[in-house]
């Protein structure tokens, strides 16, 4: 198999086939994927990466479609990375979304791709970051990174973005759930979707109150209300996202450097983990865990035996 790094010129020339193959390479950790990312990296930093996260069913995919439309209308090219095997983008679900996306198949200014990241070096968060690099280097103005839910992995993915949008719905306890899941910390903009729901205003108020109580030096995330189904509030959402982008612009290089630091740390930790888990240590762990059922129940001694299995 030729090295994936050979795809770099095609990606830089925005050839769709090269972009698709490069995304497959970073998704699956194919040979040369790391070299490809490094070859493209100097040509990144222009795209605006927006992470979209929130509970399943909140309307992230519907909103993503709306945002694609809004950015296209503003003359920007848009790539969508759906980190979600069951997403409408992979043909898994909602007919309405598929129909809307089908309208865009002839639009060269849009690129849609799902990402599962089996075997990517550094896990899903690195795969998402690398996918953004590919699309950034290919010249897309905006990259929308949609996750399926709100687990830690998805928060890591969202953090690969410049601007993090958290989508909630006016279901009972959603705001509290968001706080528990650590979304308060990563959100730059909150969107209460399904604003057609009678509880919408109440959850907006509750969220604003929570964010206000949180305090801190950083400016509190903006809370907007949308109805992705009919498009109400989407213009306001685009403005809120744009305002965050504007704030980042003040220290764009610093933001990028911080993200690169976090990424390098993650890559090093992943490499350490791979190097550590020799087959001998794996077997040692299996044996030690079997002994848990026996006489010896000393946690540190058992762990030490695994660590000593050189
Ligand atoms: N009533 C209402 N339904 C919506 C709205 N936005 C999305 N939905 C519906 O909510 C369901 C889940 O939407 P989807 O975009 O797939 O959510 P995701 O799982 O967060 O990506 C779909 O049936 C949508 O049609 C909205 O603003 N109002
Ligand atoms: Mg979705």
PDB file of C-alpha atoms in Angstrom, residues 21-123:
ATOM      1  CA  UNK A  21      -8.903   9.078   0.834  1.00  0.00           C
ATOM      2  CA  UNK A  22      -6.952  11.239   3.272  1.00  0.00           C
ATOM      3  CA  UNK A  23      -9.902  11.166   5.682  1.00  0.00           C
ATOM      4  CA  UNK A  24     -10.041   7.383   5.431  1.00  0.00           C
ATOM      5  CA  UNK A  25      -6.308   7.244   6.166  1.00  0.00           C
ATOM      6  CA  UNK A  26      -6.515   9.347   9.332  1.00  0.00           C
ATOM      7  CA  UNK A  27      -9.687   7.595  10.442  1.00  0.00           C
ATOM      8  CA  UNK A  28      -8.087   4.162  10.275  1.00  0.00           C
ATOM      9  CA  UNK A  29      -4.478   5.019  11.075  1.00  0.00           C
ATOM     10  CA  UNK A  30      -3.304   3.733   7.683  1.00  0.00           C
ATOM     11  CA  UNK A  31       0.442   3.704   6.913  1.00  0.00           C
ATOM     12  CA  UNK A  32       1.691   7.239   6.404  1.00  0.00           C
ATOM     13  CA  UNK A  33      -1.333   8.869   8.080  1.00  0.00           C
ATOM     14  CA  UNK A  34       0.865  10.625  10.641  1.00  0.00           C
ATOM     15  CA  UNK A  35       3.217  11.885   7.895  1.00  0.00           C
ATOM     16  CA  UNK A  36       0.212  13.075   5.923  1.00  0.00           C
ATOM     17  CA  UNK A  37      -1.080  15.096   8.879  1.00  0.00           C
ATOM     18  CA  UNK A  38       2.354  16.599   9.477  1.00  0.00           C
ATOM     19  CA  UNK A  39       2.731  17.453   5.782  1.00  0.00           C
ATOM     20  CA  UNK A  40      -0.633  19.227   5.808  1.00  0.00           C
ATOM     21  CA  UNK A  41      -0.268  20.913   9.190  1.00  0.00           C
ATOM     22  CA  UNK A  42       1.654  23.994   7.956  1.00  0.00           C
ATOM     23  CA  UNK A  43      -1.245  24.647   5.559  1.00  0.00           C
ATOM     24  CA  UNK A  44      -3.849  24.588   8.322  1.00  0.00           C
ATOM     25  CA  UNK A  45      -5.094  27.323  10.621  1.00  0.00           C
ATOM     26  CA  UNK A  46      -7.387  29.119   8.220  1.00  0.00           C
ATOM     27  CA  UNK A  47     -10.592  27.125   8.720  1.00  0.00           C
ATOM     28  CA  UNK A  48     -13.012  27.873  11.519  1.00  0.00           C
ATOM     29  CA  UNK A  49     -13.714  24.618  13.386  1.00  0.00           C
ATOM     30  CA  UNK A  50     -17.025  24.449  15.171  1.00  0.00           C
ATOM     31  CA  UNK A  51     -17.751  21.496  17.482  1.00  0.00           C
ATOM     32  CA  UNK A  52     -21.415  20.645  17.980  1.00  0.00           C
ATOM     33  CA  UNK A  53     -22.270  18.454  20.922  1.00  0.00           C
ATOM     34  CA  UNK A  54     -25.264  17.667  23.115  1.00  0.00           C
ATOM     35  CA  UNK A  55     -27.579  14.790  23.986  1.00  0.00           C
ATOM     36  CA  UNK A  56     -28.874  12.488  21.245  1.00  0.00           C
ATOM     37  CA  UNK A  57     -32.071  13.811  19.728  1.00  0.00           C
ATOM     38  CA  UNK A  58     -31.400  17.435  20.686  1.00  0.00           C
ATOM     39  CA  UNK A  59     -31.401  18.405  17.027  1.00  0.00           C
ATOM     40  CA  UNK A  60     -27.661  18.630  16.341  1.00  0.00           C
ATOM     41  CA  UNK A  61     -27.916  17.149  12.855  1.00  0.00           C
ATOM     42  CA  UNK A  62     -30.900  19.300  11.954  1.00  0.00           C
ATOM     43  CA  UNK A  63     -29.062  22.385  13.212  1.00  0.00           C
ATOM     44  CA  UNK A  64     -25.898  21.339  11.403  1.00  0.00           C
ATOM     45  CA  UNK A  65     -27.863  21.310   8.164  1.00  0.00           C
ATOM     46  CA  UNK A  66     -29.206  24.769   8.965  1.00  0.00           C
ATOM     47  CA  UNK A  67     -25.710  26.042   9.673  1.00  0.00           C
ATOM     48  CA  UNK A  68     -24.426  24.594   6.394  1.00  0.00           C
ATOM     49  CA  UNK A  69     -27.180  26.520   4.627  1.00  0.00           C
ATOM     50  CA  UNK A  70     -26.440  29.741   6.516  1.00  0.00           C
ATOM     51  CA  UNK A  71     -22.691  29.591   5.860  1.00  0.00           C
ATOM     52  CA  UNK A  72     -23.217  28.734   2.182  1.00  0.00           C
ATOM     53  CA  UNK A  73     -25.515  31.734   1.868  1.00  0.00           C
ATOM     54  CA  UNK A  74     -22.739  33.843   3.356  1.00  0.00           C
ATOM     55  CA  UNK A  75     -20.458  32.573   0.591  1.00  0.00           C
ATOM     56  CA  UNK A  76     -18.384  30.236   2.747  1.00  0.00           C
ATOM     57  CA  UNK A  77     -17.421  26.668   1.896  1.00  0.00           C
ATOM     58  CA  UNK A  78     -18.355  24.130   4.562  1.00  0.00           C
ATOM     59  CA  UNK A  79     -17.229  20.637   5.527  1.00  0.00           C
ATOM     60  CA  UNK A  80     -19.200  18.501   7.972  1.00  0.00           C
ATOM     61  CA  UNK A  81     -17.600  15.728   9.992  1.00  0.00           C
ATOM     62  CA  UNK A  82     -20.227  13.642  11.745  1.00  0.00           C
ATOM     63  CA  UNK A  83     -18.513  11.692  14.509  1.00  0.00           C
ATOM     64  CA  UNK A  84     -21.483   9.395  14.753  1.00  0.00           C
ATOM     65  CA  UNK A  85     -22.012   6.025  13.119  1.00  0.00           C
ATOM     66  CA  UNK A  86     -25.797   6.376  13.387  1.00  0.00           C
ATOM     67  CA  UNK A  87     -25.920   9.910  12.037  1.00  0.00           C
ATOM     68  CA  UNK A  88     -28.271  10.822   9.192  1.00  0.00           C
ATOM     69  CA  UNK A  89     -25.128  11.662   7.244  1.00  0.00           C
ATOM     70  CA  UNK A  90     -24.224   8.008   7.040  1.00  0.00           C
ATOM     71  CA  UNK A  91     -27.712   7.114   5.896  1.00  0.00           C
ATOM     72  CA  UNK A  92     -28.663   5.838   9.337  1.00  0.00           C
ATOM     73  CA  UNK A  93     -31.687   7.916  10.026  1.00  0.00           C
ATOM     74  CA  UNK A  94     -33.884  10.827   9.425  1.00  0.00           C
ATOM     75  CA  UNK A  95     -35.289  11.184   5.981  1.00  0.00           C
ATOM     76  CA  UNK A  96     -35.677  14.954   6.224  1.00  0.00           C
ATOM     77  CA  UNK A  97     -31.979  15.432   6.819  1.00  0.00           C
ATOM     78  CA  UNK A  98     -31.081  13.122   4.003  1.00  0.00           C
ATOM     79  CA  UNK A  99     -33.286  14.999   1.629  1.00  0.00           C
ATOM     80  CA  UNK A 100     -31.750  18.295   2.646  1.00  0.00           C
ATOM     81  CA  UNK A 101     -28.259  16.921   2.255  1.00  0.00           C
ATOM     82  CA  UNK A 102     -29.174  15.382  -1.076  1.00  0.00           C
ATOM     83  CA  UNK A 103     -29.827  18.942  -2.252  1.00  0.00           C
ATOM     84  CA  UNK A 104     -26.163  19.603  -1.677  1.00  0.00           C
ATOM     85  CA  UNK A 105     -24.561  16.692  -3.483  1.00  0.00           C
ATOM     86  CA  UNK A 106     -23.829  18.893  -6.496  1.00  0.00           C
ATOM     87  CA  UNK A 107     -22.461  21.699  -4.357  1.00  0.00           C
ATOM     88  CA  UNK A 108     -18.652  21.726  -4.554  1.00  0.00           C
ATOM     89  CA  UNK A 109     -18.625  24.073  -1.580  1.00  0.00           C
ATOM     90  CA  UNK A 110     -19.896  21.353   0.747  1.00  0.00           C
ATOM     91  CA  UNK A 111     -18.194  18.160   1.875  1.00  0.00           C
ATOM     92  CA  UNK A 112     -19.882  15.730   4.260  1.00  0.00           C
ATOM     93  CA  UNK A 113     -18.186  12.854   5.928  1.00  0.00           C
ATOM     94  CA  UNK A 114     -18.776  10.547   8.895  1.00  0.00           C
ATOM     95  CA  UNK A 115     -15.993   9.414  11.154  1.00  0.00           C
ATOM     96  CA  UNK A 116     -15.754   6.328  13.334  1.00  0.00           C
ATOM     97  CA  UNK A 117     -11.984   6.253  13.999  1.00  0.00           C
ATOM     98  CA  UNK A 118     -11.312   2.578  14.305  1.00  0.00           C
ATOM     99  CA  UNK A 119      -7.587   2.176  14.772  1.00  0.00           C
ATOM    100  CA  UNK A 120      -6.633   5.833  14.565  1.00  0.00           C
ATOM    101  CA  UNK A 121      -3.454   6.618  16.488  1.00  0.00           C
ATOM    102  CA  UNK A 122      -4.450   8.667  19.495  1.00  0.00           C
ATOM    103  CA  UNK A 123      -8.128   7.724  19.418  1.00  0.00           C
TER     104      UNK A 123
END
